[in-house]
């Protein structure tokens, strides 16, 4: 880990300012070779940490750009190494030229994620924090960004460390009791053990539950638009997305396939999914679409269920009302601009509903409000601090959960104590791997190669 690495840290192609980041033992020396300040006798080698310097980058005698250079001296930097950031005026050409100069003067091009990897290997951050950096880079919306920042504070880390401490404590007690039964009585301790294990199990459950919510925040709410044919589903998709995304006609059975469109409501991403109108049909193609629509119902985070107020309700409406989960559904009485048909809506009483006109775009603001409320109050709690940010962590925490469940089963099934400790230690290892303890290099490499260059 002695080489000095460099990369462009800002998004490619962005105008304005570009940043080239250099990290490693020789970082300051390398940049000092190409940086000139107007100040008499100035050298970057003599400056203090956390200072910024104005000057110019030169390629030999040729002026390349006017820059600001920030200096962070080891270990007080992100990577815990000497770090220099060159803020230049940007333009793809200039940034690349400065990077090339830095490389020519002794640095090597950083691999994707190498800066963060160094921070991890130098003990500056744990793996779950490192993964949160990936999420900051990729964050799709502001809530997601907020969560990523929170995660960097290490709340998952703290919680897992505590669980691991408890596990070690319990394991040690069991081992001690096996070795020295005269002094340690396991039977007397069993109740407390079960209580502790259950609290760990509860903690893991909480983390798993929040993982699903964090997926929603990052990737958006999968919002399914369902209803029988011709109720105005595609019209609603178009109205919410502000463009003619789906074909709208007065012919029932227009939409045959799944149509997706992402819209943003005050920072919450909705993945709107328009589907084929659900009805019994003998048309082969339409039937495939109907089956697809039905199969999406289960997985949707939220359902917008449309009823056409201007026509009689029928068995198709009733069937849909039966197969959707009322808790994640908003019922929309559409076509409010038309003369309403005198229907008995008793079978829909339980649904949370609003009336609107997709065609005239009336009532959409109330719908937005309702979606947001649903998201904020019923489904997601934003104050919740504990989130996992990716699938690898999820897999490990699932494994930990399984191991803990086995411990409880072994205790209840009066299995020999050896069985308890095996599963306890498995849980301990899995929890550790969520936050990057005891990882094989292979895994470290895999995780870090997901990072963008320069981060
Ligand atoms: N008056 C009125 N007409 C509407 C409204 N919403 C949709 N329509 C009309 O209803 C017809 C069907 O609209 P679509 O959006 O294609 O309905 P759909 O539910 O997607 O229909 P399928 O794809 O066939 O299942 C079209 O003629 C729309 O213009 C509305 O709020 N008011
Ligand atoms: Mg349609």
Tab-separated table of C-alpha atoms and ligand atoms in Angstrom:
chain	number	residue	atom	x	y	z
A	1	UNK	CA	0.000	0.000	0.000
A	2	UNK	CA	2.879	2.360	-0.643
A	3	UNK	CA	1.968	3.714	-4.059
A	4	UNK	CA	0.338	7.092	-4.419
A	5	UNK	CA	-2.924	7.047	-6.329
A	6	UNK	CA	-4.821	9.699	-8.252
A	7	UNK	CA	-8.173	10.052	-9.964
A	8	UNK	CA	-10.764	12.555	-11.042
A	9	UNK	CA	-13.231	12.804	-8.172
A	10	UNK	CA	-15.945	14.809	-9.850
A	11	UNK	CA	-18.545	13.435	-12.230
A	12	UNK	CA	-17.244	13.232	-15.797
A	13	UNK	CA	-18.445	15.856	-18.223
A	14	UNK	CA	-19.658	18.281	-15.565
A	15	UNK	CA	-18.715	21.862	-16.212
A	16	UNK	CA	-17.776	24.280	-13.477
A	17	UNK	CA	-15.212	22.857	-11.146
A	18	UNK	CA	-13.324	19.614	-11.398
A	19	UNK	CA	-11.464	17.890	-8.588
A	20	UNK	CA	-8.477	15.621	-8.907
A	21	UNK	CA	-7.769	13.666	-5.764
A	22	UNK	CA	-4.332	12.298	-4.937
A	23	UNK	CA	-3.651	10.037	-1.956
A	24	UNK	CA	-0.516	8.384	-0.628
A	25	UNK	CA	2.849	9.043	0.939
A	26	UNK	CA	4.134	11.105	-1.996
A	27	UNK	CA	0.915	12.943	-2.793
A	28	UNK	CA	2.088	16.340	-1.622
A	29	UNK	CA	5.507	16.015	-3.188
A	30	UNK	CA	4.069	14.977	-6.532
A	31	UNK	CA	1.638	17.886	-6.732
A	32	UNK	CA	4.299	20.285	-5.502
A	33	UNK	CA	6.284	19.472	-8.658
A	34	UNK	CA	3.599	20.881	-10.919
A	35	UNK	CA	2.084	23.569	-8.683
A	36	UNK	CA	3.359	27.138	-8.564
A	37	UNK	CA	2.259	29.816	-6.135
A	38	UNK	CA	2.973	33.495	-6.649
A	39	UNK	CA	4.203	33.650	-3.049
A	40	UNK	CA	7.951	33.903	-2.739
A	41	UNK	CA	9.599	30.623	-1.745
A	42	UNK	CA	6.272	28.824	-1.365
A	43	UNK	CA	6.261	25.042	-1.221
A	44	UNK	CA	3.360	22.684	-0.538
A	45	UNK	CA	5.823	20.606	1.458
A	46	UNK	CA	5.845	23.240	4.183
A	47	UNK	CA	2.145	23.895	4.613
A	48	UNK	CA	-0.085	22.754	7.445
A	49	UNK	CA	-2.824	20.183	7.203
A	50	UNK	CA	-6.314	21.316	6.212
A	51	UNK	CA	-5.185	24.370	4.294
A	52	UNK	CA	-6.082	25.620	0.826
A	53	UNK	CA	-3.650	27.286	-1.570
A	54	UNK	CA	-4.124	29.348	-4.658
A	55	UNK	CA	-1.796	28.945	-7.623
A	56	UNK	CA	-1.237	27.509	-11.070
A	57	UNK	CA	-0.514	24.123	-12.557
A	58	UNK	CA	2.356	24.060	-15.032
A	59	UNK	CA	3.460	21.455	-17.521
A	60	UNK	CA	7.086	22.426	-17.779
A	61	UNK	CA	6.910	26.086	-18.776
A	62	UNK	CA	3.399	25.872	-20.059
A	63	UNK	CA	0.544	27.158	-17.905
A	64	UNK	CA	-2.266	24.586	-17.717
A	65	UNK	CA	-4.841	26.001	-15.299
A	66	UNK	CA	-5.533	28.241	-12.343
A	67	UNK	CA	-6.268	26.066	-9.311
A	68	UNK	CA	-6.960	25.777	-5.605
A	69	UNK	CA	-5.129	22.989	-3.848
A	70	UNK	CA	-6.327	21.515	-0.542
A	71	UNK	CA	-3.839	19.701	1.638
A	72	UNK	CA	-4.673	17.016	4.210
A	73	UNK	CA	-1.734	15.523	6.008
A	74	UNK	CA	-1.795	11.900	7.234
A	75	UNK	CA	-3.513	10.637	9.260
A	76	UNK	CA	-6.069	13.434	9.320
A	77	UNK	CA	-7.611	12.682	5.935
A	78	UNK	CA	-10.330	10.520	4.458
A	79	UNK	CA	-7.869	7.776	3.566
A	80	UNK	CA	-5.641	8.401	6.593
A	81	UNK	CA	-2.835	9.049	4.077
A	82	UNK	CA	-1.513	12.331	2.715
A	83	UNK	CA	-4.251	13.646	0.482
A	84	UNK	CA	-4.242	16.509	-1.976
A	85	UNK	CA	-7.215	17.758	-3.885
A	86	UNK	CA	-6.700	19.944	-6.912
A	87	UNK	CA	-9.726	22.089	-7.702
A	88	UNK	CA	-9.423	23.193	-11.278
A	89	UNK	CA	-11.673	24.972	-13.702
A	90	UNK	CA	-12.935	21.844	-15.247
A	91	UNK	CA	-13.582	21.101	-18.810
A	92	UNK	CA	-12.907	17.478	-19.539
A	93	UNK	CA	-9.734	18.272	-21.405
A	94	UNK	CA	-8.095	20.345	-18.666
A	95	UNK	CA	-8.975	17.898	-15.886
A	96	UNK	CA	-7.585	14.991	-17.805
A	97	UNK	CA	-4.470	16.902	-18.620
A	98	UNK	CA	-3.821	17.696	-14.953
A	99	UNK	CA	-4.484	14.092	-14.004
A	100	UNK	CA	-2.025	12.978	-16.675
A	101	UNK	CA	0.557	15.379	-15.233
A	102	UNK	CA	0.059	13.983	-11.737
A	103	UNK	CA	0.502	10.471	-13.098
A	104	UNK	CA	3.584	11.465	-15.039
A	105	UNK	CA	5.088	12.842	-11.850
A	106	UNK	CA	4.847	9.598	-9.931
A	107	UNK	CA	1.262	8.727	-8.987
A	108	UNK	CA	-0.626	5.783	-10.388
A	109	UNK	CA	-4.230	5.807	-11.580
A	110	UNK	CA	-6.593	4.713	-8.808
A	111	UNK	CA	-8.708	1.650	-9.270
A	112	UNK	CA	-12.462	2.085	-8.811
A	113	UNK	CA	-13.179	2.605	-5.122
A	114	UNK	CA	-9.532	2.548	-4.150
A	115	UNK	CA	-9.679	5.721	-2.047
A	116	UNK	CA	-12.502	4.339	0.050
A	117	UNK	CA	-10.794	0.981	0.196
A	118	UNK	CA	-7.733	2.638	1.661
A	119	UNK	CA	-9.882	4.461	4.180
A	120	UNK	CA	-11.317	1.087	5.149
A	121	UNK	CA	-7.987	-0.709	5.291
A	122	UNK	CA	-6.455	2.120	7.291
A	123	UNK	CA	-9.225	1.775	9.821
A	124	UNK	CA	-10.905	5.083	9.054
A	125	UNK	CA	-14.310	3.595	8.272
A	126	UNK	CA	-16.024	0.228	8.528
A	127	UNK	CA	-17.440	-1.634	5.600
A	128	UNK	CA	-21.051	-0.606	6.094
A	129	UNK	CA	-19.922	2.999	6.078
A	130	UNK	CA	-17.894	2.345	2.961
A	131	UNK	CA	-20.941	0.892	1.291
A	132	UNK	CA	-22.922	3.955	2.267
A	133	UNK	CA	-20.394	5.946	0.241
A	134	UNK	CA	-21.425	3.952	-2.830
A	135	UNK	CA	-24.981	4.900	-2.041
A	136	UNK	CA	-24.172	8.571	-1.697
A	137	UNK	CA	-22.583	8.423	-5.095
A	138	UNK	CA	-25.596	6.640	-6.509
A	139	UNK	CA	-28.345	8.186	-4.399
A	140	UNK	CA	-31.351	8.779	-6.551
A	141	UNK	CA	-33.258	11.169	-4.367
A	142	UNK	CA	-32.831	13.404	-1.390
A	143	UNK	CA	-34.319	11.057	1.199
A	144	UNK	CA	-32.053	8.364	0.048
A	145	UNK	CA	-29.140	10.734	0.329
A	146	UNK	CA	-30.131	11.642	3.862
A	147	UNK	CA	-30.178	7.990	4.790
A	148	UNK	CA	-26.768	7.409	3.284
A	149	UNK	CA	-25.350	10.244	5.364
A	150	UNK	CA	-26.952	8.862	8.466
A	151	UNK	CA	-25.439	5.531	7.744
A	152	UNK	CA	-22.005	7.005	7.552
A	153	UNK	CA	-22.445	7.934	11.183
A	154	UNK	CA	-22.383	4.252	11.808
A	155	UNK	CA	-25.662	3.436	13.557
A	156	UNK	CA	-25.800	-0.061	12.084
A	157	UNK	CA	-22.210	-0.448	13.068
A	158	UNK	CA	-22.893	0.441	16.695
A	159	UNK	CA	-25.891	-1.825	16.924
A	160	UNK	CA	-24.045	-4.772	15.451
A	161	UNK	CA	-21.016	-4.254	17.664
A	162	UNK	CA	-23.313	-4.392	20.684
A	163	UNK	CA	-24.970	-7.575	19.472
A	164	UNK	CA	-21.619	-9.164	18.898
A	165	UNK	CA	-20.485	-8.238	22.374
A	166	UNK	CA	-23.567	-9.871	23.827
A	167	UNK	CA	-22.975	-12.992	21.762
A	168	UNK	CA	-19.362	-13.267	22.864
A	169	UNK	CA	-20.396	-12.784	26.438
A	170	UNK	CA	-22.977	-15.553	26.248
A	171	UNK	CA	-20.674	-17.888	24.376
A	172	UNK	CA	-17.949	-17.349	26.915
A	173	UNK	CA	-20.344	-18.122	29.722
A	174	UNK	CA	-21.496	-21.351	28.098
A	175	UNK	CA	-17.925	-22.432	27.408
A	176	UNK	CA	-16.963	-21.626	30.963
A	177	UNK	CA	-19.891	-23.624	32.294
A	178	UNK	CA	-18.885	-26.592	30.159
A	179	UNK	CA	-15.280	-26.391	31.401
A	180	UNK	CA	-15.981	-25.606	34.978
A	181	UNK	CA	-19.487	-26.712	35.882
A	182	UNK	CA	-18.808	-26.331	39.571
A	183	UNK	CA	-18.494	-22.586	39.348
A	184	UNK	CA	-20.766	-21.754	36.461
A	185	UNK	CA	-24.294	-23.108	36.485
A	186	UNK	CA	-25.778	-23.038	33.060
A	187	UNK	CA	-29.267	-24.017	34.162
A	188	UNK	CA	-29.504	-20.994	36.382
A	189	UNK	CA	-28.367	-18.799	33.558
A	190	UNK	CA	-30.655	-20.176	30.852
A	191	UNK	CA	-33.472	-17.684	31.331
A	192	UNK	CA	-31.160	-14.728	31.027
A	193	UNK	CA	-29.493	-16.340	28.031
A	194	UNK	CA	-32.813	-16.797	26.260
A	195	UNK	CA	-33.728	-13.222	27.028
A	196	UNK	CA	-30.461	-11.918	25.611
A	197	UNK	CA	-30.702	-14.051	22.507
A	198	UNK	CA	-34.248	-12.866	21.944
A	199	UNK	CA	-33.180	-9.264	22.181
A	200	UNK	CA	-30.506	-9.908	19.565
A	201	UNK	CA	-33.077	-11.604	17.401
A	202	UNK	CA	-35.353	-8.616	17.777
A	203	UNK	CA	-32.552	-6.237	16.803
A	204	UNK	CA	-31.779	-8.259	13.690
A	205	UNK	CA	-35.458	-8.334	12.785
A	206	UNK	CA	-35.550	-4.574	13.008
A	207	UNK	CA	-32.585	-4.250	10.692
A	208	UNK	CA	-34.146	-6.652	8.194
A	209	UNK	CA	-37.435	-4.804	8.242
A	210	UNK	CA	-35.743	-1.512	7.642
A	211	UNK	CA	-33.790	-2.927	4.761
A	212	UNK	CA	-37.008	-3.233	2.803
A	213	UNK	CA	-37.896	0.353	3.580
A	214	UNK	CA	-34.488	1.566	2.561
A	215	UNK	CA	-34.896	-0.204	-0.765
A	216	UNK	CA	-38.056	1.826	-1.267
A	217	UNK	CA	-36.213	5.015	-0.498
A	218	UNK	CA	-33.384	4.299	-2.850
A	219	UNK	CA	-35.164	2.714	-5.758
A	220	UNK	CA	-38.565	4.340	-5.442
A	221	UNK	CA	-42.011	3.070	-4.509
A	222	UNK	CA	-43.285	0.478	-6.954
A	223	UNK	CA	-46.733	1.870	-7.582
A	224	UNK	CA	-49.101	-0.314	-9.538
A	225	UNK	CA	-52.059	1.226	-11.366
A	226	UNK	CA	-54.856	-1.340	-11.621
A	227	UNK	CA	-58.495	-1.390	-12.635
A	228	UNK	CA	-60.749	-2.931	-15.201
A	229	UNK	CA	-60.372	-1.823	-18.847
A	230	UNK	CA	-61.133	1.749	-19.840
A	231	UNK	CA	-61.263	3.240	-16.326
A	232	UNK	CA	-58.410	5.651	-17.166
A	233	UNK	CA	-55.271	3.929	-15.899
A	234	UNK	CA	-53.081	5.010	-18.780
A	235	UNK	CA	-54.569	8.493	-18.594
A	236	UNK	CA	-53.505	8.647	-14.948
A	237	UNK	CA	-49.991	7.491	-15.755
A	238	UNK	CA	-49.725	10.206	-18.390
A	239	UNK	CA	-51.159	12.871	-16.089
A	240	UNK	CA	-48.798	12.030	-13.222
A	241	UNK	CA	-45.735	11.782	-15.404
A	242	UNK	CA	-46.616	14.886	-17.381
A	243	UNK	CA	-46.194	13.264	-20.751
A	244	UNK	CA	-47.985	10.990	-23.162
A	245	UNK	CA	-46.212	7.869	-22.111
A	246	UNK	CA	-49.016	5.346	-22.618
A	247	UNK	CA	-51.548	5.047	-25.399
A	248	UNK	CA	-54.997	6.209	-24.365
A	249	UNK	CA	-58.114	5.297	-26.357
A	250	UNK	CA	-61.738	4.720	-25.580
A	251	UNK	CA	-61.339	1.092	-26.618
A	252	UNK	CA	-61.363	-1.216	-23.610
A	253	UNK	CA	-58.229	-3.337	-23.609
A	254	UNK	CA	-55.862	-0.743	-25.053
A	255	UNK	CA	-52.935	-1.421	-22.742
A	256	UNK	CA	-51.603	-4.934	-23.176
A	257	UNK	CA	-48.231	-4.795	-21.499
A	258	UNK	CA	-46.599	-3.304	-18.438
A	259	UNK	CA	-45.613	0.326	-18.895
A	260	UNK	CA	-43.285	1.962	-16.386
A	261	UNK	CA	-42.476	5.578	-15.727
A	262	UNK	CA	-40.615	7.210	-12.844
A	263	UNK	CA	-42.029	10.379	-11.324
A	264	UNK	CA	-40.816	12.349	-8.325
A	265	UNK	CA	-43.116	13.711	-5.626
A	266	UNK	CA	-41.184	16.149	-3.464
A	267	UNK	CA	-38.166	13.929	-3.429
A	268	UNK	CA	-39.949	10.588	-3.250
A	269	UNK	CA	-39.565	8.499	-6.366
A	270	UNK	CA	-42.588	6.631	-7.621
A	271	UNK	CA	-42.111	3.906	-10.171
A	272	UNK	CA	-45.523	4.037	-11.768
A	273	UNK	CA	-46.554	0.824	-13.443
A	274	UNK	CA	-49.510	0.938	-15.824
A	275	UNK	CA	-51.087	-2.420	-16.501
A	276	UNK	CA	-53.630	-4.050	-18.766
A	277	UNK	CA	-57.201	-3.625	-17.580
A	278	UNK	CA	-58.159	-6.673	-15.550
A	279	UNK	CA	-61.142	-8.596	-16.904
A	280	UNK	CA	-62.048	-12.048	-18.097
A	281	UNK	CA	-61.073	-12.190	-21.724
A	282	UNK	CA	-60.681	-14.757	-24.467
A	283	UNK	CA	-58.215	-12.622	-26.421
A	284	UNK	CA	-54.904	-14.461	-26.041
A	285	UNK	CA	-52.676	-11.380	-26.067
A	286	UNK	CA	-54.894	-9.410	-23.730
A	287	UNK	CA	-55.064	-12.386	-21.380
A	288	UNK	CA	-51.274	-12.462	-21.074
A	289	UNK	CA	-51.389	-8.783	-20.125
A	290	UNK	CA	-54.130	-9.384	-17.573
A	291	UNK	CA	-52.181	-12.236	-15.987
A	292	UNK	CA	-49.097	-10.050	-15.840
A	293	UNK	CA	-51.062	-7.303	-14.112
A	294	UNK	CA	-52.376	-9.743	-11.536
A	295	UNK	CA	-48.940	-11.166	-10.907
A	296	UNK	CA	-47.593	-7.664	-10.146
A	297	UNK	CA	-50.142	-7.059	-7.414
A	298	UNK	CA	-48.365	-9.099	-4.807
A	299	UNK	CA	-45.011	-7.350	-5.152
A	300	UNK	CA	-46.223	-3.776	-5.463
A	301	UNK	CA	-45.370	-1.387	-2.632
A	302	UNK	CA	-48.480	0.615	-3.344
A	303	UNK	CA	-51.572	0.179	-5.511
A	304	UNK	CA	-53.695	2.814	-7.177
A	305	UNK	CA	-57.049	1.132	-7.856
A	306	UNK	CA	-59.216	2.938	-10.373
A	307	UNK	CA	-62.989	2.822	-10.654
A	308	UNK	CA	-64.829	4.599	-13.448
A	309	UNK	CA	-67.549	6.545	-11.658
A	310	UNK	CA	-69.517	7.121	-14.826
A	311	UNK	CA	-70.289	3.471	-15.582
A	312	UNK	CA	-71.912	0.624	-13.628
A	313	UNK	CA	-69.617	-1.348	-11.367
A	314	UNK	CA	-69.354	-5.006	-12.320
A	315	UNK	CA	-67.722	-8.275	-11.361
A	316	UNK	CA	-64.356	-7.134	-12.692
A	317	UNK	CA	-64.275	-4.292	-10.156
A	318	UNK	CA	-65.370	-6.669	-7.401
A	319	UNK	CA	-62.751	-9.228	-8.324
A	320	UNK	CA	-59.946	-6.659	-8.245
A	321	UNK	CA	-61.142	-5.285	-4.912
A	322	UNK	CA	-60.843	-8.810	-3.530
A	323	UNK	CA	-57.334	-9.608	-4.737
A	324	UNK	CA	-55.570	-6.399	-3.738
A	325	UNK	CA	-54.187	-5.648	-0.292
A	326	UNK	CA	-56.356	-2.901	1.147
A	327	UNK	CA	-53.548	-1.561	3.350
A	328	UNK	CA	-51.348	-0.559	0.491
A	329	UNK	CA	-54.105	0.675	-1.796
A	330	UNK	CA	-55.576	4.066	-2.605
A	331	UNK	CA	-58.925	3.823	-4.358
A	332	UNK	CA	-59.447	6.396	-7.081
A	333	UNK	CA	-62.939	7.211	-8.292
A	334	UNK	CA	-62.041	8.488	-11.742
A	335	UNK	CA	-63.870	10.554	-14.348
A	336	UNK	CA	-65.297	12.970	-11.800
A	337	UNK	CA	-65.932	15.397	-14.648
A	338	UNK	CA	-68.617	13.102	-16.058
A	339	UNK	CA	-72.155	12.470	-14.926
A	340	UNK	CA	-71.787	9.766	-12.224
A	341	UNK	CA	-73.623	6.466	-12.557
A	342	UNK	CA	-75.749	5.631	-9.544
A	343	UNK	CA	-73.672	2.769	-8.147
A	344	UNK	CA	-73.688	0.935	-4.854
A	345	UNK	CA	-70.105	1.240	-3.652
A	346	UNK	CA	-70.576	-0.585	-0.392
A	347	UNK	CA	-68.025	-3.262	-1.317
A	348	UNK	CA	-65.415	-0.496	-1.505
A	349	UNK	CA	-66.206	1.116	1.828
A	350	UNK	CA	-63.065	-0.088	3.534
A	351	UNK	CA	-60.732	1.538	1.040
A	352	UNK	CA	-59.022	4.854	1.521
A	353	UNK	CA	-60.350	6.804	-1.467
A	354	UNK	CA	-60.340	10.035	-3.417
A	355	UNK	CA	-62.222	11.297	-6.428
A	356	UNK	CA	-60.433	12.731	-9.434
A	357	UNK	CA	-60.362	13.260	-13.145
A	358	UNK	CA	-57.262	11.891	-14.825
A	359	UNK	CA	-58.256	13.389	-18.135
A	360	UNK	CA	-58.711	16.923	-16.813
A	361	UNK	CA	-55.910	16.513	-14.288
A	362	UNK	CA	-58.195	17.432	-11.395
A	363	UNK	CA	-57.527	16.057	-7.932
A	364	UNK	CA	-53.938	15.052	-8.661
A	365	UNK	CA	-52.570	17.316	-5.929
A	366	UNK	CA	-54.801	15.587	-3.383
A	367	UNK	CA	-53.530	12.265	-4.665
A	368	UNK	CA	-49.908	13.391	-4.268
A	369	UNK	CA	-50.620	14.516	-0.737
A	370	UNK	CA	-52.231	11.188	0.064
A	371	UNK	CA	-49.351	9.189	-1.356
A	372	UNK	CA	-46.882	11.217	0.651
A	373	UNK	CA	-48.888	10.799	3.831
A	374	UNK	CA	-49.132	7.110	3.289
A	375	UNK	CA	-45.450	6.933	2.795
A	376	UNK	CA	-44.520	9.067	5.759
A	377	UNK	CA	-46.985	7.915	8.373
A	378	UNK	CA	-48.124	4.384	7.782
A	379	UNK	CA	-45.341	2.730	6.012
A	380	UNK	CA	-42.020	4.324	6.667
A	381	UNK	CA	-40.586	5.980	9.688
A	382	UNK	CA	-37.848	8.364	8.758
A	383	UNK	CA	-36.508	8.655	12.256
A	384	UNK	CA	-35.536	5.045	12.166
A	385	UNK	CA	-31.782	5.050	12.131
A	386	UNK	CA	-30.932	1.546	11.231
A	387	UNK	CA	-30.612	0.770	7.593
A	388	UNK	CA	-28.645	-1.674	5.573
A	389	UNK	CA	-27.734	-0.387	2.196
A	390	UNK	CA	-27.094	-3.330	-0.020
A	391	UNK	CA	-27.839	-6.897	-0.889
A	392	UNK	CA	-24.605	-8.342	0.476
A	393	UNK	CA	-25.319	-6.956	3.907
A	394	UNK	CA	-28.857	-8.222	3.645
A	395	UNK	CA	-27.660	-11.720	2.873
A	396	UNK	CA	-25.311	-11.703	5.861
A	397	UNK	CA	-27.925	-10.367	8.244
A	398	UNK	CA	-30.380	-13.021	7.025
A	399	UNK	CA	-27.774	-15.654	7.812
A	400	UNK	CA	-27.215	-14.166	11.245
A	401	UNK	CA	-30.946	-14.263	11.847
A	402	UNK	CA	-31.102	-17.917	10.871
A	403	UNK	CA	-28.231	-18.785	13.191
A	404	UNK	CA	-29.851	-16.976	16.092
A	405	UNK	CA	-33.110	-18.792	15.396
A	406	UNK	CA	-31.194	-22.076	15.543
A	407	UNK	CA	-29.742	-21.120	18.923
A	408	UNK	CA	-33.207	-20.573	20.314
A	409	UNK	CA	-34.395	-23.866	18.827
A	410	UNK	CA	-31.424	-25.713	20.323
A	411	UNK	CA	-32.075	-24.276	23.766
A	412	UNK	CA	-35.763	-25.028	23.622
A	413	UNK	CA	-35.117	-28.492	22.178
A	414	UNK	CA	-32.693	-29.189	25.063
A	415	UNK	CA	-29.867	-29.927	22.660
A	416	UNK	CA	-26.337	-30.197	24.073
A	417	UNK	CA	-24.750	-26.805	24.811
A	418	UNK	CA	-22.156	-27.324	22.074
A	419	UNK	CA	-24.899	-26.767	19.551
A	420	UNK	CA	-25.769	-23.458	21.112
A	421	UNK	CA	-22.278	-22.104	20.829
A	422	UNK	CA	-21.772	-23.240	17.247
A	423	UNK	CA	-24.769	-21.240	16.091
A	424	UNK	CA	-23.923	-18.342	18.360
A	425	UNK	CA	-20.504	-18.121	16.778
A	426	UNK	CA	-22.015	-18.373	13.309
A	427	UNK	CA	-24.271	-15.447	14.120
A	428	UNK	CA	-21.243	-13.601	15.454
A	429	UNK	CA	-19.327	-14.150	12.225
A	430	UNK	CA	-22.231	-13.177	9.986
A	431	UNK	CA	-22.885	-10.005	11.960
A	432	UNK	CA	-19.207	-9.185	11.702
A	433	UNK	CA	-19.234	-9.562	7.970
A	434	UNK	CA	-22.045	-7.018	7.689
A	435	UNK	CA	-19.655	-4.388	9.005
A	436	UNK	CA	-16.540	-5.750	7.397
A	437	UNK	CA	-14.846	-7.633	10.208
A	438	UNK	CA	-13.023	-10.833	9.262
A	439	UNK	CA	-13.570	-10.490	5.584
A	440	UNK	CA	-11.564	-12.341	3.041
A	441	UNK	CA	-9.640	-10.044	0.711
A	442	UNK	CA	-11.675	-11.365	-2.125
A	443	UNK	CA	-14.861	-9.904	-0.704
A	444	UNK	CA	-13.175	-6.615	0.126
A	445	UNK	CA	-12.072	-6.339	-3.477
A	446	UNK	CA	-15.515	-7.149	-4.764
A	447	UNK	CA	-17.222	-4.578	-2.600
A	448	UNK	CA	-14.774	-1.833	-3.410
A	449	UNK	CA	-14.703	-2.438	-7.111
A	450	UNK	CA	-18.321	-1.208	-7.120
A	451	UNK	CA	-17.158	2.272	-6.251
A	452	UNK	CA	-16.766	5.050	-8.732
A	453	UNK	CA	-13.283	6.083	-9.662
A	454	UNK	CA	-11.937	8.841	-7.484
A	455	UNK	CA	-14.087	8.169	-4.445
B	1	LIG	N1	-64.220	12.175	-19.094
B	1	LIG	C1	-63.166	11.533	-18.708
B	1	LIG	N2	-62.614	10.596	-19.492
B	1	LIG	C2	-61.525	9.944	-19.072
B	1	LIG	C3	-60.934	10.224	-17.824
B	1	LIG	N3	-59.857	9.426	-17.675
B	1	LIG	C4	-59.776	8.677	-18.800
B	1	LIG	N4	-60.783	8.993	-19.647
B	1	LIG	C5	-61.057	8.408	-20.966
B	1	LIG	O1	-61.351	7.045	-20.800
B	1	LIG	C6	-60.872	6.308	-21.924
B	1	LIG	C7	-59.965	5.179	-21.463
B	1	LIG	O2	-58.792	5.754	-20.905
B	1	LIG	P1	-57.447	4.933	-20.708
B	1	LIG	O3	-56.543	5.792	-19.935
B	1	LIG	O4	-56.987	4.401	-22.010
B	1	LIG	O5	-57.999	3.735	-19.830
B	1	LIG	P2	-57.234	2.441	-19.342
B	1	LIG	O6	-57.738	2.116	-18.007
B	1	LIG	O7	-55.782	2.581	-19.519
B	1	LIG	O8	-57.782	1.362	-20.357
B	1	LIG	P3	-57.124	-0.035	-20.806
B	1	LIG	O9	-55.711	0.204	-21.166
B	1	LIG	O10	-57.964	-0.430	-21.961
B	1	LIG	O11	-57.285	-0.955	-19.658
B	1	LIG	C8	-60.186	7.301	-22.822
B	1	LIG	O12	-61.073	7.695	-23.815
B	1	LIG	C9	-59.884	8.471	-21.899
B	1	LIG	O13	-59.801	9.696	-22.546
B	1	LIG	C10	-61.517	11.225	-17.007
B	1	LIG	O14	-61.083	11.546	-15.889
B	1	LIG	N5	-62.643	11.845	-17.497
B	2	LIG	MG1	-54.423	1.595	-20.581
